[in-house]
Short mmCIF file of C-alpha atoms in Angstrom, two decimals:
data_model
loop_
_atom_site.label_atom_id
_atom_site.label_comp_id
_atom_site.label_asym_id
_atom_site.label_seq_id
_atom_site.Cartn_x
_atom_site.Cartn_y
_atom_site.Cartn_z
CA MET A 1 0.00 0.00 0.00
CA SER A 2 2.22 2.76 -1.25
CA GLY A 3 0.20 5.78 -0.27
CA PHE A 4 -2.51 5.50 -2.90
CA MET A 5 -6.17 5.35 -2.02
CA PHE A 6 -8.70 3.08 -3.63
CA SER A 7 -12.28 2.30 -2.84
CA VAL A 8 -13.14 -0.90 -1.03
CA ASP A 9 -16.71 -1.97 -0.45
CA TYR A 10 -17.00 -3.61 2.96
CA GLU A 11 -20.13 -5.67 2.24
CA SER A 12 -19.02 -7.15 -1.09
CA GLN A 13 -15.25 -7.36 -0.58
CA ILE A 14 -14.38 -7.58 3.13
CA GLN A 15 -17.34 -9.34 4.76
CA PRO A 16 -16.99 -12.39 2.45
CA ILE A 17 -13.35 -12.78 3.59
CA PHE A 18 -14.46 -12.77 7.24
CA ASP A 19 -17.41 -15.07 6.47
CA SER A 20 -15.27 -17.73 4.81
CA ASN A 21 -12.11 -17.51 6.95
CA CYS A 22 -13.17 -16.28 10.38
CA GLY A 23 -16.78 -17.40 10.64
CA ASN A 24 -16.39 -20.51 12.75
CA CYS A 25 -15.12 -18.48 15.69
CA HIS A 26 -16.00 -14.82 15.08
CA LEU A 27 -19.47 -14.67 13.54
CA GLY A 28 -21.91 -16.41 15.85
CA ASN A 29 -19.52 -17.24 18.66
CA SER A 30 -17.65 -13.93 19.12
CA SER A 31 -14.55 -15.83 20.22
CA GLY A 32 -12.16 -13.63 22.18
CA GLY A 33 -14.84 -10.95 22.30
CA LEU A 34 -14.57 -10.27 18.56
CA ASN A 35 -17.67 -10.52 16.38
CA LEU A 36 -17.01 -10.06 12.65
CA SER A 37 -20.59 -10.56 11.48
CA ASN A 38 -20.90 -6.99 10.20
CA TYR A 39 -19.11 -3.64 9.94
CA GLU A 40 -20.73 -2.19 13.07
CA ASN A 41 -19.56 -5.12 15.22
CA LEU A 42 -16.04 -4.92 13.78
CA MET A 43 -15.73 -1.19 14.39
CA SER A 44 -17.28 -1.34 17.88
CA ASN A 45 -14.21 -3.25 18.99
CA ASP A 46 -10.70 -1.83 19.38
CA VAL A 47 -9.06 -4.21 16.88
CA VAL A 48 -9.11 -1.70 14.01
CA ILE A 49 -7.54 1.75 14.09
CA PRO A 50 -9.13 3.70 11.22
CA GLY A 51 -6.50 5.10 8.89
CA ASP A 52 -3.64 3.22 10.57
CA TYR A 53 -3.88 -0.43 9.59
CA THR A 54 -0.28 -1.23 10.58
CA SER A 55 -1.10 -0.40 14.21
CA SER A 56 -4.37 -2.35 14.19
CA ILE A 57 -4.60 -5.57 16.18
CA LEU A 58 -6.61 -7.24 13.40
CA TYR A 59 -3.88 -6.53 10.83
CA ASP A 60 -1.20 -7.81 13.21
CA ARG A 61 -3.09 -11.05 13.78
CA ILE A 62 -3.73 -11.79 10.09
CA THR A 63 -0.11 -11.10 9.09
CA ARG A 64 1.63 -13.20 11.76
CA ASP A 65 3.42 -16.36 10.65
CA ASN A 66 1.33 -19.52 11.07
CA ALA A 67 3.72 -20.75 13.75
CA ASP A 68 3.35 -17.59 15.87
CA THR A 69 1.00 -17.48 18.84
CA GLY A 70 -2.19 -15.60 18.08
CA ASP A 71 -1.96 -16.00 14.30
CA MET A 72 -5.36 -15.77 12.63
CA PRO A 73 -6.90 -17.78 11.16
CA PRO A 74 -5.44 -20.40 13.50
CA GLY A 75 -3.63 -23.53 12.41
CA ASN A 76 -2.27 -23.80 8.89
CA SER A 77 -4.95 -21.56 7.41
CA GLU A 78 -3.95 -18.15 6.14
CA LEU A 79 -5.37 -15.30 4.15
CA SER A 80 -4.00 -14.56 0.70
CA GLN A 81 -1.92 -11.42 0.23
CA SER A 82 -4.73 -9.91 -1.85
CA GLU A 83 -7.20 -10.51 1.01
CA ILE A 84 -4.77 -8.94 3.50
CA ASP A 85 -4.32 -5.95 1.18
CA LEU A 86 -8.10 -5.45 0.94
CA ILE A 87 -8.49 -5.59 4.71
CA ALA A 88 -5.62 -3.13 5.14
#
């Protein structure tokens, strides 16, 4: 993300990533106190710092190596770089 801005639609681009990769723990269950079922739930938590994705807890968790504690999604699952870029 080299300083350029582009439009991302949360409902059609971001929510499907959360639905397919984070849903087992963070949609109905709100594991760890985080519910990713919609934009309002995401932003009502302190895991995202608007305008500063590199300092956001969510970004940190999805970019950790699979072997690191707290990596999301857990286990050997991981988001693609394009999904990470969209979330950023």
